[in-house]
Backbone as JSON, one array per atom type, in Angstrom:
{
  "sequence": "MEIRRLWQQDVPQIAFPGLSASNLGREFGVLEEELPRVASLEGSIVHESVRGQGLQRHFHALREQRAREQGTLYLYATVHPDNGISRKNLEAAGFTLQFTRLMYGVF",
  "N": [[15.11, -35.45, 11.25], [16.35, -32.22, 11.06], [17.32, -29.9, 13.46], [17.91, -26.58, 14.13], [19.31, -23.47, 15.16], [18.04, -20.36, 14.08], [19.75, -17.8, 12.43], [20.43, -14.32, 11.88], [21.13, -14.08, 9.12], [19.72, -16.18, 8.07], [17.09, -15.55, 8.04], [14.44, -14.2, 6.14], [14.83, -10.99, 4.66], [14.36, -7.44, 5.19], [14.46, -4.46, 3.38], [15.78, -1.21, 3.76], [15.91, 1.22, 1.8], [16.52, 3.95, 1.8], [17.65, 6.9, 0.27], [18.51, 5.76, -2.04], [18.87, 4.6, -5.48], [17.43, 2.29, -5.78], [15.09, 2.51, -4.39], [11.79, 1.72, -4.18], [9.72, 3.44, -3.71], [9.83, 5.7, -5.31], [8.66, 4.92, -7.7], [6.04, 4.98, -7.06], [5.4, 7.54, -6.55], [6.17, 8.62, -4.1], [7.04, 11.25, -1.98], [10.18, 12.95, -2.09], [11.28, 13.66, 0.42], [10.1, 11.78, 2.03], [11.12, 9.36, 1.29], [13.14, 8.1, 2.91], [11.53, 6.71, 4.65], [10.57, 4.47, 3.5], [10.28, 0.99, 2.95], [11.17, -2.31, 1.81], [10.11, -5.62, 1.2], [12.32, -8.23, 1.0], [13.53, -11.14, -0.79], [11.83, -14.24, -0.14], [12.25, -17.51, 0.74], [11.06, -20.69, 1.13], [11.83, -23.82, 2.29], [11.09, -26.75, 0.47], [10.33, -28.95, 2.01], [8.96, -27.97, 4.18], [6.93, -26.44, 3.28], [3.64, -25.0, 3.02], [2.97, -24.63, 5.64], [2.53, -22.12, 6.51], [4.77, -20.51, 6.83], [5.94, -18.52, 5.15], [4.01, -16.49, 5.24], [4.14, -15.96, 7.95], [6.78, -14.96, 8.14], [6.42, -12.66, 6.56], [4.75, -11.18, 8.27], [6.44, -10.8, 10.5], [8.45, -9.22, 9.35], [6.97, -7.01, 8.54], [6.22, -5.99, 11.02], [8.75, -5.3, 12.01], [9.36, -3.26, 10.19], [7.4, -1.37, 10.88], [8.26, -0.75, 13.47], [10.55, 0.63, 12.85], [9.57, 2.97, 11.92], [8.49, 3.05, 9.37], [6.61, 4.23, 6.62], [5.76, 3.37, 4.16], [5.49, 0.26, 2.64], [6.77, -2.05, 0.45], [6.75, -4.73, -1.99], [8.11, -7.11, -4.28], [7.2, -9.52, -6.75], [7.48, -12.33, -8.85], [5.4, -12.62, -11.71], [4.56, -15.24, -12.29], [4.7, -16.56, -9.9], [2.51, -17.69, -8.14], [1.9, -18.59, -5.52], [3.5, -17.04, -3.75], [2.5, -14.54, -4.44], [-0.18, -14.82, -3.63], [0.22, -15.11, -0.86], [1.29, -12.58, -0.24], [-0.91, -10.98, -0.89], [-2.7, -11.94, 1.02], [-1.55, -10.8, 3.2], [-2.3, -8.24, 2.93], [-1.25, -6.76, 0.84], [-1.52, -5.28, -2.42], [-1.74, -5.83, -5.93], [-0.07, -3.61, -7.98], [1.14, -3.0, -10.43], [2.56, -4.61, -13.34], [5.74, -5.23, -14.53], [8.91, -5.34, -16.3], [11.53, -6.48, -14.32], [14.64, -6.78, -12.63], [15.81, -7.91, -14.84], [14.1, -9.86, -15.8], [10.74, -10.97, -16.68]],
  "CA": [[14.8, -34.04, 11.17], [17.42, -31.35, 11.55], [16.88, -28.75, 14.24], [19.02, -25.65, 14.31], [18.95, -22.09, 15.51], [18.06, -19.42, 12.96], [20.54, -16.6, 12.61], [19.97, -13.18, 11.08], [21.28, -14.32, 7.69], [18.79, -17.22, 7.67], [15.73, -15.02, 8.06], [14.19, -13.27, 5.04], [15.2, -9.64, 5.05], [13.63, -6.24, 4.78], [15.42, -3.44, 2.97], [15.48, 0.2, 4.0], [16.79, 1.75, 0.76], [16.85, 5.37, 1.96], [17.55, 7.71, -0.94], [19.18, 5.05, -3.14], [18.13, 4.43, -6.73], [16.59, 1.09, -5.69], [13.91, 2.78, -3.57], [10.56, 1.53, -4.95], [8.81, 4.54, -3.45], [9.84, 6.64, -6.44], [7.72, 4.43, -8.72], [4.69, 5.21, -6.57], [5.22, 8.96, -6.31], [6.48, 9.03, -2.73], [7.82, 12.49, -1.95], [11.61, 12.76, -1.83], [11.56, 13.74, 1.86], [9.55, 10.6, 2.71], [11.8, 8.15, 0.81], [13.79, 7.36, 3.99], [10.53, 5.95, 5.42], [10.14, 3.38, 2.62], [10.96, -0.3, 3.12], [10.69, -3.33, 0.87], [10.34, -7.01, 1.58], [13.25, -8.91, 0.1], [13.16, -12.52, -1.09], [11.44, -15.27, 0.84], [12.33, -18.87, 0.21], [10.7, -21.69, 2.12], [12.25, -25.14, 1.82], [9.93, -27.56, 0.05], [9.93, -29.92, 3.04], [8.12, -27.33, 5.19], [5.94, -25.58, 2.63], [2.25, -25.25, 3.39], [2.81, -24.47, 7.08], [2.33, -20.71, 6.81], [6.02, -19.84, 7.19], [6.14, -17.28, 4.39], [3.11, -15.48, 5.82], [4.71, -15.61, 9.26], [7.92, -14.08, 7.9], [5.89, -11.36, 6.13], [4.25, -10.47, 9.46], [7.6, -10.37, 11.29], [9.13, -8.12, 8.67], [6.1, -5.84, 8.6], [6.35, -5.46, 12.38], [10.06, -4.64, 12.07], [9.25, -2.01, 9.44], [6.63, -0.43, 11.71], [9.13, -0.33, 14.58], [11.54, 1.55, 12.3], [8.89, 4.17, 11.48], [8.19, 2.97, 7.95], [5.29, 4.66, 6.17], [5.43, 2.66, 2.93], [6.13, -1.06, 2.56], [6.57, -2.61, -0.88], [7.33, -6.05, -2.28], [8.03, -7.53, -5.68], [7.01, -10.95, -6.93], [7.37, -12.72, -10.25], [3.99, -12.88, -12.05], [4.26, -16.68, -12.3], [4.81, -17.11, -8.55], [1.17, -17.54, -7.58], [1.86, -18.82, -4.07], [4.01, -15.84, -3.08], [1.55, -13.45, -4.66], [-1.33, -15.08, -2.75], [0.64, -14.81, 0.51], [1.38, -11.13, -0.1], [-2.28, -10.46, -0.88], [-3.27, -12.29, 2.32], [-0.95, -9.87, 4.16], [-2.84, -6.91, 2.68], [-0.64, -6.12, -0.32], [-2.32, -5.33, -3.64], [-0.98, -5.7, -7.16], [-0.12, -2.25, -8.51], [1.47, -3.08, -11.85], [3.5, -5.65, -13.74], [6.74, -4.71, -15.46], [10.2, -5.99, -16.3], [12.39, -6.15, -13.17], [15.75, -7.7, -12.41], [16.14, -8.55, -16.1], [13.11, -10.88, -16.19], [9.36, -10.51, -16.6]],
  "C": [[15.95, -33.25, 11.77], [16.8, -30.18, 12.29], [18.08, -27.85, 14.44], [18.48, -24.27, 14.63], [19.02, -21.23, 14.25], [18.88, -18.19, 13.33], [20.01, -15.54, 11.68], [20.04, -13.49, 9.59], [20.35, -15.41, 7.18], [17.36, -16.72, 7.52], [15.54, -14.07, 6.88], [14.3, -11.83, 5.52], [14.19, -8.59, 4.61], [14.68, -5.19, 4.47], [14.88, -2.05, 3.3], [16.37, 0.99, 3.05], [17.15, 3.23, 0.88], [16.65, 6.14, 0.67], [18.18, 7.03, -2.16], [18.26, 4.9, -4.35], [17.18, 3.23, -6.68], [15.32, 1.29, -4.87], [12.64, 2.71, -4.43], [9.56, 2.66, -4.75], [8.73, 5.53, -4.6], [8.82, 6.22, -7.51], [6.27, 4.69, -8.32], [4.45, 6.68, -6.2], [5.44, 9.41, -4.88], [7.36, 10.27, -2.79], [9.26, 12.21, -1.53], [11.91, 12.77, -0.33], [11.0, 12.55, 2.64], [10.23, 9.3, 2.28], [12.55, 7.41, 1.92], [12.81, 6.51, 4.82], [9.87, 4.86, 4.56], [10.95, 2.13, 2.95], [10.41, -1.26, 2.07], [11.05, -4.71, 1.4], [11.27, -7.62, 0.54], [12.86, -10.38, 0.02], [12.81, -13.4, 0.09], [11.51, -16.62, 0.16], [12.04, -19.82, 1.34], [11.06, -23.06, 1.55], [11.02, -25.99, 1.55], [9.45, -28.53, 1.12], [9.02, -29.31, 4.11], [7.12, -26.35, 4.58], [4.54, -25.97, 3.08], [1.98, -25.1, 4.88], [2.66, -23.0, 7.49], [3.6, -19.94, 7.14], [6.23, -18.53, 6.44], [5.25, -16.17, 4.94], [3.62, -15.02, 7.19], [5.89, -14.65, 9.09], [7.47, -12.7, 7.4], [5.45, -10.54, 7.35], [5.41, -9.97, 10.32], [8.28, -9.17, 10.65], [8.28, -6.86, 8.67], [6.18, -5.19, 9.98], [7.69, -4.72, 12.53], [10.02, -3.3, 11.34], [8.49, -0.96, 10.24], [7.5, 0.13, 12.84], [10.17, 0.68, 14.12], [10.89, 2.84, 11.77], [8.55, 4.21, 10.0], [6.76, 3.42, 7.66], [4.81, 3.86, 4.97], [6.2, 1.35, 2.88], [5.76, -1.69, 1.23], [7.19, -3.99, -0.97], [7.25, -6.27, -3.78], [7.88, -9.04, -5.72], [6.89, -11.24, -8.42], [5.92, -13.05, -10.57], [3.6, -14.36, -12.03], [4.29, -17.31, -10.92], [3.49, -16.88, -7.8], [1.1, -17.7, -6.08], [2.36, -17.59, -3.33], [3.06, -14.67, -3.25], [0.34, -13.61, -3.74], [-0.99, -14.74, -1.3], [0.77, -13.31, 0.75], [-0.01, -10.5, -0.06], [-2.96, -10.76, 0.45], [-2.75, -11.36, 3.41], [-1.43, -8.44, 3.93], [-2.21, -6.16, 1.52], [-1.58, -6.25, -1.52], [-1.42, -5.13, -4.85], [-1.17, -4.29, -7.72], [0.18, -2.22, -10.0], [2.42, -4.25, -12.08], [4.46, -5.02, -14.74], [8.01, -5.53, -15.35], [11.0, -5.52, -15.09], [13.49, -7.2, -13.09], [16.1, -8.48, -13.67], [15.19, -9.64, -16.54], [11.71, -10.29, -16.06], [8.51, -11.57, -15.98]]
}
């Protein structure tokens, strides 16, 4: 078993898109002046050797806490429709499916 210290780049990230075009808040009707208080969960990948141990849910909780500390009002995430495990983990964290559409060039 390999044991190593996790660095910032090893931990799934949270994005604070501000007023950029990638801000998902626009798709949900967030007012322009509140867009700086939008965050989104970025990709989570758990190595297959440690799946089933609740790591993705743990990372969701850590990132949600970080978003709260930054004053975030709106937290969004995207997940591929075929990724049932990630969707289940997001739903367990309180997220709800809002819509399905083409993103990142795939559906």
